[in-house]
Amino acid sequence: MQRTNQGQSEVIFLSAITCLFLILIHVLEMFFFGERQSLNEISSTTYQLSHFGIAMFAVIVGLYLFKQSRKKEKRLGAFEVSKVTLLFVLWSLFYLVLAKVAMNVEMFTGWKDSILTFAMGDSFYHLSFISVILQFLLFLPLLKLVQTKAGWSILLVVTGMIHYYFVSPFLTEGNAFLAQDGLLLKWLFFFVLGGYLARHWDSVQNFLEKFNRFGLIPLIGLIVFEVTYYLMYGSIYQAEWFLMITVPVIAVSLLGIYQSVRKVVLLDIFLHSIGENTIGLYFIFPFIIFAYSSILPDAVWQKEYFVLVFTLVLGTSVFISKLVRLIVINIEGIKGPVVKTKMLNQQELGIN
């Protein structure tokens, strides 16, 4: 397999693992509620783990976009950006209606606050990251001006300092705007980390080919640390700056593990099917979890049924995502020949 293809496959692999992780922790959250665990403890743990997933997705987006740029492929155009924006708007409206109708939550608190809430992705808990992506796409042309590896090293350090500053409690406490998750400056470091990996991709590949068998060691080390901390203090380590350590280590570890995972054909196929539908899954899975939490009896939300419920949520999310994707592809397939026919007719009229 060529390295360019490997790069694409590894982005899909990282997307699949991150998407599965996010769905897993939100399904687990429902089971903790079923077991009558402390609300504050559940929300705090889920919030921190969700931040890890969002940071991983930022790395993936940065890696994907800057690998495209590096290979001088077709640039991300206005049409692609407009599609992401349209999806963000439509899904935001959908979840606002859901919150009003099904949860009786009043989201409109005045035009100024409501527009800000909508724009920052606060219509539902997972949409803030889509707002961050749209903000990053506006910032992307400036980052593409950095062409040297030294420049990217400096950029990584600078954005790391920005991240540390904007997640510090003395800045966010008492400031609702700076405390919200839909602020690009809180995640810019991870997008740049993805770009840094893309700019050093050959070196990363060479390193992973030599040391891929050791990829599990740092991953296991971080898991042992978090488990030990949880057993000692009753919660996971929650300092947000800690993501600047955990995310790079786990991202590189997963890239190393993929060298072995891709040899297991069925597992690779399964993860590829998840990874290539990540955007659709990200938009739909909160609704699927909400739907099942509403229709399934309370007795199901016990730990012995966890695998069943997780499978239901994942399977339903994948099915709906693939169905919507198929419908969109068919619509584009119908529109394509129509547009081409109109262009040919216009050319003929011009000649005549």
PDB file of N, CA, C and O in Angstrom, residues 182-229:
ATOM      1  N   GLY A 182     -17.290  26.400  22.298  1.00  0.00           N
ATOM      2  CA  GLY A 182     -17.305  26.734  20.878  1.00  0.00           C
ATOM      3  C   GLY A 182     -16.324  27.812  20.481  1.00  0.00           C
ATOM      4  O   GLY A 182     -16.488  28.447  19.429  1.00  0.00           O
ATOM      5  N   LEU A 183     -15.287  28.007  21.271  1.00  0.00           N
ATOM      6  CA  LEU A 183     -14.286  29.050  21.006  1.00  0.00           C
ATOM      7  C   LEU A 183     -13.050  28.408  20.374  1.00  0.00           C
ATOM      8  O   LEU A 183     -12.421  27.541  20.968  1.00  0.00           O
ATOM      9  N   LEU A 184     -12.699  28.836  19.178  1.00  0.00           N
ATOM     10  CA  LEU A 184     -11.607  28.219  18.429  1.00  0.00           C
ATOM     11  C   LEU A 184     -10.286  28.228  19.189  1.00  0.00           C
ATOM     12  O   LEU A 184      -9.522  27.260  19.148  1.00  0.00           O
ATOM     13  N   LEU A 185      -9.987  29.323  19.895  1.00  0.00           N
ATOM     14  CA  LEU A 185      -8.687  29.465  20.546  1.00  0.00           C
ATOM     15  C   LEU A 185      -8.435  28.377  21.589  1.00  0.00           C
ATOM     16  O   LEU A 185      -7.285  28.094  21.927  1.00  0.00           O
ATOM     17  N   LYS A 186      -9.507  27.752  22.085  1.00  0.00           N
ATOM     18  CA  LYS A 186      -9.346  26.673  23.060  1.00  0.00           C
ATOM     19  C   LYS A 186      -8.947  25.357  22.402  1.00  0.00           C
ATOM     20  O   LYS A 186      -8.522  24.422  23.090  1.00  0.00           O
ATOM     21  N   TRP A 187      -9.088  25.284  21.063  1.00  0.00           N
ATOM     22  CA  TRP A 187      -8.826  24.029  20.351  1.00  0.00           C
ATOM     23  C   TRP A 187      -7.800  24.175  19.234  1.00  0.00           C
ATOM     24  O   TRP A 187      -7.433  23.191  18.595  1.00  0.00           O
ATOM     25  N   LEU A 188      -7.335  25.386  19.002  1.00  0.00           N
ATOM     26  CA  LEU A 188      -6.442  25.647  17.872  1.00  0.00           C
ATOM     27  C   LEU A 188      -5.166  24.802  17.950  1.00  0.00           C
ATOM     28  O   LEU A 188      -4.649  24.343  16.919  1.00  0.00           O
ATOM     29  N   PHE A 189      -4.644  24.594  19.140  1.00  0.00           N
ATOM     30  CA  PHE A 189      -3.431  23.790  19.309  1.00  0.00           C
ATOM     31  C   PHE A 189      -3.579  22.413  18.678  1.00  0.00           C
ATOM     32  O   PHE A 189      -2.647  21.904  18.034  1.00  0.00           O
ATOM     33  N   PHE A 190      -4.757  21.802  18.810  1.00  0.00           N
ATOM     34  CA  PHE A 190      -4.954  20.431  18.330  1.00  0.00           C
ATOM     35  C   PHE A 190      -5.096  20.384  16.805  1.00  0.00           C
ATOM     36  O   PHE A 190      -4.639  19.438  16.166  1.00  0.00           O
ATOM     37  N   PHE A 191      -5.706  21.417  16.219  1.00  0.00           N
ATOM     38  CA  PHE A 191      -5.721  21.511  14.756  1.00  0.00           C
ATOM     39  C   PHE A 191      -4.292  21.649  14.229  1.00  0.00           C
ATOM     40  O   PHE A 191      -3.929  21.003  13.238  1.00  0.00           O
ATOM     41  N   VAL A 192      -3.516  22.512  14.882  1.00  0.00           N
ATOM     42  CA  VAL A 192      -2.129  22.718  14.471  1.00  0.00           C
ATOM     43  C   VAL A 192      -1.312  21.446  14.687  1.00  0.00           C
ATOM     44  O   VAL A 192      -0.430  21.126  13.880  1.00  0.00           O
ATOM     45  N   LEU A 193      -1.590  20.701  15.750  1.00  0.00           N
ATOM     46  CA  LEU A 193      -0.908  19.421  15.968  1.00  0.00           C
ATOM     47  C   LEU A 193      -1.156  18.473  14.803  1.00  0.00           C
ATOM     48  O   LEU A 193      -0.233  17.784  14.332  1.00  0.00           O
ATOM     49  N   GLY A 194      -2.401  18.448  14.304  1.00  0.00           N
ATOM     50  CA  GLY A 194      -2.699  17.639  13.121  1.00  0.00           C
ATOM     51  C   GLY A 194      -1.904  18.093  11.910  1.00  0.00           C
ATOM     52  O   GLY A 194      -1.366  17.279  11.157  1.00  0.00           O
ATOM     53  N   GLY A 195      -1.809  19.433  11.727  1.00  0.00           N
ATOM     54  CA  GLY A 195      -1.001  19.966  10.635  1.00  0.00           C
ATOM     55  C   GLY A 195       0.470  19.647  10.811  1.00  0.00           C
ATOM     56  O   GLY A 195       1.180  19.356   9.839  1.00  0.00           O
ATOM     57  N   TYR A 196       0.944  19.689  12.055  1.00  0.00           N
ATOM     58  CA  TYR A 196       2.347  19.362  12.349  1.00  0.00           C
ATOM     59  C   TYR A 196       2.645  17.911  11.974  1.00  0.00           C
ATOM     60  O   TYR A 196       3.682  17.613  11.362  1.00  0.00           O
ATOM     61  N   LEU A 197       1.738  17.001  12.308  1.00  0.00           N
ATOM     62  CA  LEU A 197       1.915  15.591  11.932  1.00  0.00           C
ATOM     63  C   LEU A 197       1.911  15.423  10.412  1.00  0.00           C
ATOM     64  O   LEU A 197       2.673  14.618   9.862  1.00  0.00           O
ATOM     65  N   ALA A 198       1.047  16.205   9.732  1.00  0.00           N
ATOM     66  CA  ALA A 198       0.988  16.123   8.269  1.00  0.00           C
ATOM     67  C   ALA A 198       2.296  16.604   7.640  1.00  0.00           C
ATOM     68  O   ALA A 198       2.791  15.999   6.677  1.00  0.00           O
ATOM     69  N   ARG A 199       2.870  17.690   8.177  1.00  0.00           N
ATOM     70  CA  ARG A 199       4.118  18.233   7.631  1.00  0.00           C
ATOM     71  C   ARG A 199       5.306  17.318   7.902  1.00  0.00           C
ATOM     72  O   ARG A 199       6.301  17.361   7.181  1.00  0.00           O
ATOM     73  N   HIS A 200       5.210  16.504   8.959  1.00  0.00           N
ATOM     74  CA  HIS A 200       6.292  15.572   9.307  1.00  0.00           C
ATOM     75  C   HIS A 200       5.863  14.130   9.040  1.00  0.00           C
ATOM     76  O   HIS A 200       6.344  13.202   9.694  1.00  0.00           O
ATOM     77  N   TRP A 201       4.961  13.939   8.080  1.00  0.00           N
ATOM     78  CA  TRP A 201       4.328  12.635   7.892  1.00  0.00           C
ATOM     79  C   TRP A 201       5.335  11.534   7.562  1.00  0.00           C
ATOM     80  O   TRP A 201       5.239  10.420   8.085  1.00  0.00           O
ATOM     81  N   ASP A 202       6.294  11.813   6.706  1.00  0.00           N
ATOM     82  CA  ASP A 202       7.280  10.783   6.347  1.00  0.00           C
ATOM     83  C   ASP A 202       8.088  10.351   7.566  1.00  0.00           C
ATOM     84  O   ASP A 202       8.340   9.155   7.763  1.00  0.00           O
ATOM     85  N   SER A 203       8.480  11.323   8.388  1.00  0.00           N
ATOM     86  CA  SER A 203       9.234  10.993   9.604  1.00  0.00           C
ATOM     87  C   SER A 203       8.375  10.203  10.576  1.00  0.00           C
ATOM     88  O   SER A 203       8.856   9.250  11.214  1.00  0.00           O
ATOM     89  N   VAL A 204       7.101  10.577  10.691  1.00  0.00           N
ATOM     90  CA  VAL A 204       6.182   9.848  11.567  1.00  0.00           C
ATOM     91  C   VAL A 204       6.018   8.411  11.086  1.00  0.00           C
ATOM     92  O   VAL A 204       6.062   7.462  11.884  1.00  0.00           O
ATOM     93  N   GLN A 205       5.859   8.249   9.784  1.00  0.00           N
ATOM     94  CA  GLN A 205       5.697   6.907   9.217  1.00  0.00           C
ATOM     95  C   GLN A 205       6.939   6.048   9.462  1.00  0.00           C
ATOM     96  O   GLN A 205       6.829   4.872   9.832  1.00  0.00           O
ATOM     97  N   ASN A 206       8.093   6.618   9.247  1.00  0.00           N
ATOM     98  CA  ASN A 206       9.334   5.866   9.475  1.00  0.00           C
ATOM     99  C   ASN A 206       9.475   5.451  10.939  1.00  0.00           C
ATOM    100  O   ASN A 206       9.877   4.323  11.246  1.00  0.00           O
ATOM    101  N   PHE A 207       9.124   6.368  11.841  1.00  0.00           N
ATOM    102  CA  PHE A 207       9.196   6.069  13.273  1.00  0.00           C
ATOM    103  C   PHE A 207       8.231   4.950  13.640  1.00  0.00           C
ATOM    104  O   PHE A 207       8.595   4.007  14.369  1.00  0.00           O
ATOM    105  N   LEU A 208       6.999   5.026  13.111  1.00  0.00           N
ATOM    106  CA  LEU A 208       5.987   4.029  13.461  1.00  0.00           C
ATOM    107  C   LEU A 208       6.311   2.654  12.879  1.00  0.00           C
ATOM    108  O   LEU A 208       6.002   1.631  13.489  1.00  0.00           O
ATOM    109  N   GLU A 209       6.912   2.622  11.700  1.00  0.00           N
ATOM    110  CA  GLU A 209       7.288   1.342  11.106  1.00  0.00           C
ATOM    111  C   GLU A 209       8.354   0.637  11.933  1.00  0.00           C
ATOM    112  O   GLU A 209       8.386  -0.596  12.003  1.00  0.00           O
ATOM    113  N   LYS A 210       9.204   1.406  12.594  1.00  0.00           N
ATOM    114  CA  LYS A 210      10.271   0.814  13.397  1.00  0.00           C
ATOM    115  C   LYS A 210       9.808   0.446  14.803  1.00  0.00           C
ATOM    116  O   LYS A 210      10.266  -0.530  15.384  1.00  0.00           O
ATOM    117  N   PHE A 211       8.861   1.247  15.342  1.00  0.00           N
ATOM    118  CA  PHE A 211       8.504   1.081  16.755  1.00  0.00           C
ATOM    119  C   PHE A 211       7.015   0.824  16.965  1.00  0.00           C
ATOM    120  O   PHE A 211       6.496   1.073  18.047  1.00  0.00           O
ATOM    121  N   ASN A 212       6.317   0.305  15.934  1.00  0.00           N
ATOM    122  CA  ASN A 212       4.872   0.142  16.076  1.00  0.00           C
ATOM    123  C   ASN A 212       4.494  -0.852  17.159  1.00  0.00           C
ATOM    124  O   ASN A 212       3.434  -0.760  17.758  1.00  0.00           O
ATOM    125  N   ARG A 213       5.368  -1.824  17.429  1.00  0.00           N
ATOM    126  CA  ARG A 213       5.057  -2.825  18.457  1.00  0.00           C
ATOM    127  C   ARG A 213       5.038  -2.216  19.867  1.00  0.00           C
ATOM    128  O   ARG A 213       4.513  -2.819  20.801  1.00  0.00           O
ATOM    129  N   PHE A 214       5.634  -1.019  20.007  1.00  0.00           N
ATOM    130  CA  PHE A 214       5.649  -0.362  21.308  1.00  0.00           C
ATOM    131  C   PHE A 214       4.538   0.681  21.448  1.00  0.00           C
ATOM    132  O   PHE A 214       4.485   1.407  22.440  1.00  0.00           O
ATOM    133  N   GLY A 215       3.652   0.743  20.442  1.00  0.00           N
ATOM    134  CA  GLY A 215       2.597   1.756  20.452  1.00  0.00           C
ATOM    135  C   GLY A 215       1.652   1.645  21.634  1.00  0.00           C
ATOM    136  O   GLY A 215       1.098   2.650  22.103  1.00  0.00           O
ATOM    137  N   LEU A 216       1.440   0.425  22.145  1.00  0.00           N
ATOM    138  CA  LEU A 216       0.521   0.225  23.253  1.00  0.00           C
ATOM    139  C   LEU A 216       1.083   0.693  24.593  1.00  0.00           C
ATOM    140  O   LEU A 216       0.328   0.957  25.522  1.00  0.00           O
ATOM    141  N   ILE A 217       2.403   0.786  24.698  1.00  0.00           N
ATOM    142  CA  ILE A 217       3.022   1.084  25.994  1.00  0.00           C
ATOM    143  C   ILE A 217       2.602   2.454  26.541  1.00  0.00           C
ATOM    144  O   ILE A 217       2.109   2.547  27.675  1.00  0.00           O
ATOM    145  N   PRO A 218       2.746   3.568  25.788  1.00  0.00           N
ATOM    146  CA  PRO A 218       2.296   4.866  26.327  1.00  0.00           C
ATOM    147  C   PRO A 218       0.791   4.910  26.535  1.00  0.00           C
ATOM    148  O   PRO A 218       0.309   5.553  27.483  1.00  0.00           O
ATOM    149  N   LEU A 219       0.035   4.219  25.659  1.00  0.00           N
ATOM    150  CA  LEU A 219      -1.418   4.187  25.802  1.00  0.00           C
ATOM    151  C   LEU A 219      -1.812   3.505  27.107  1.00  0.00           C
ATOM    152  O   LEU A 219      -2.645   4.013  27.873  1.00  0.00           O
ATOM    153  N   ILE A 220      -1.198   2.354  27.369  1.00  0.00           N
ATOM    154  CA  ILE A 220      -1.473   1.635  28.617  1.00  0.00           C
ATOM    155  C   ILE A 220      -1.021   2.453  29.823  1.00  0.00           C
ATOM    156  O   ILE A 220      -1.696   2.497  30.855  1.00  0.00           O
ATOM    157  N   GLY A 221       0.115   3.144  29.677  1.00  0.00           N
ATOM    158  CA  GLY A 221       0.620   3.974  30.760  1.00  0.00           C
ATOM    159  C   GLY A 221      -0.367   5.060  31.158  1.00  0.00           C
ATOM    160  O   GLY A 221      -0.611   5.292  32.357  1.00  0.00           O
ATOM    161  N   LEU A 222      -0.974   5.749  30.167  1.00  0.00           N
ATOM    162  CA  LEU A 222      -1.951   6.790  30.459  1.00  0.00           C
ATOM    163  C   LEU A 222      -3.216   6.212  31.093  1.00  0.00           C
ATOM    164  O   LEU A 222      -3.802   6.811  32.009  1.00  0.00           O
ATOM    165  N   ILE A 223      -3.642   5.043  30.603  1.00  0.00           N
ATOM    166  CA  ILE A 223      -4.832   4.394  31.172  1.00  0.00           C
ATOM    167  C   ILE A 223      -4.583   4.025  32.633  1.00  0.00           C
ATOM    168  O   ILE A 223      -5.438   4.245  33.500  1.00  0.00           O
ATOM    169  N   VAL A 224      -3.403   3.456  32.913  1.00  0.00           N
ATOM    170  CA  VAL A 224      -3.055   3.090  34.295  1.00  0.00           C
ATOM    171  C   VAL A 224      -3.046   4.332  35.182  1.00  0.00           C
ATOM    172  O   VAL A 224      -3.551   4.306  36.323  1.00  0.00           O
ATOM    173  N   PHE A 225      -2.493   5.457  34.674  1.00  0.00           N
ATOM    174  CA  PHE A 225      -2.460   6.694  35.449  1.00  0.00           C
ATOM    175  C   PHE A 225      -3.872   7.164  35.795  1.00  0.00           C
ATOM    176  O   PHE A 225      -4.160   7.517  36.958  1.00  0.00           O
ATOM    177  N   GLU A 226      -4.769   7.187  34.776  1.00  0.00           N
ATOM    178  CA  GLU A 226      -6.123   7.675  35.007  1.00  0.00           C
ATOM    179  C   GLU A 226      -6.892   6.767  35.959  1.00  0.00           C
ATOM    180  O   GLU A 226      -7.639   7.232  36.826  1.00  0.00           O
ATOM    181  N   VAL A 227      -6.727   5.438  35.803  1.00  0.00           N
ATOM    182  CA  VAL A 227      -7.414   4.489  36.689  1.00  0.00           C
ATOM    183  C   VAL A 227      -6.918   4.655  38.123  1.00  0.00           C
ATOM    184  O   VAL A 227      -7.715   4.682  39.078  1.00  0.00           O
ATOM    185  N   THR A 228      -5.607   4.783  38.285  1.00  0.00           N
ATOM    186  CA  THR A 228      -5.035   4.966  39.623  1.00  0.00           C
ATOM    187  C   THR A 228      -5.524   6.265  40.260  1.00  0.00           C
ATOM    188  O   THR A 228      -5.905   6.290  41.442  1.00  0.00           O
ATOM    189  N   TYR A 229      -5.557   7.334  39.455  1.00  0.00           N
ATOM    190  CA  TYR A 229      -6.029   8.629  39.966  1.00  0.00           C
ATOM    191  C   TYR A 229      -7.494   8.533  40.362  1.00  0.00           C
ATOM    192  O   TYR A 229      -7.903   9.086  41.400  1.00  0.00           O
TER     193      TYR A 229
END
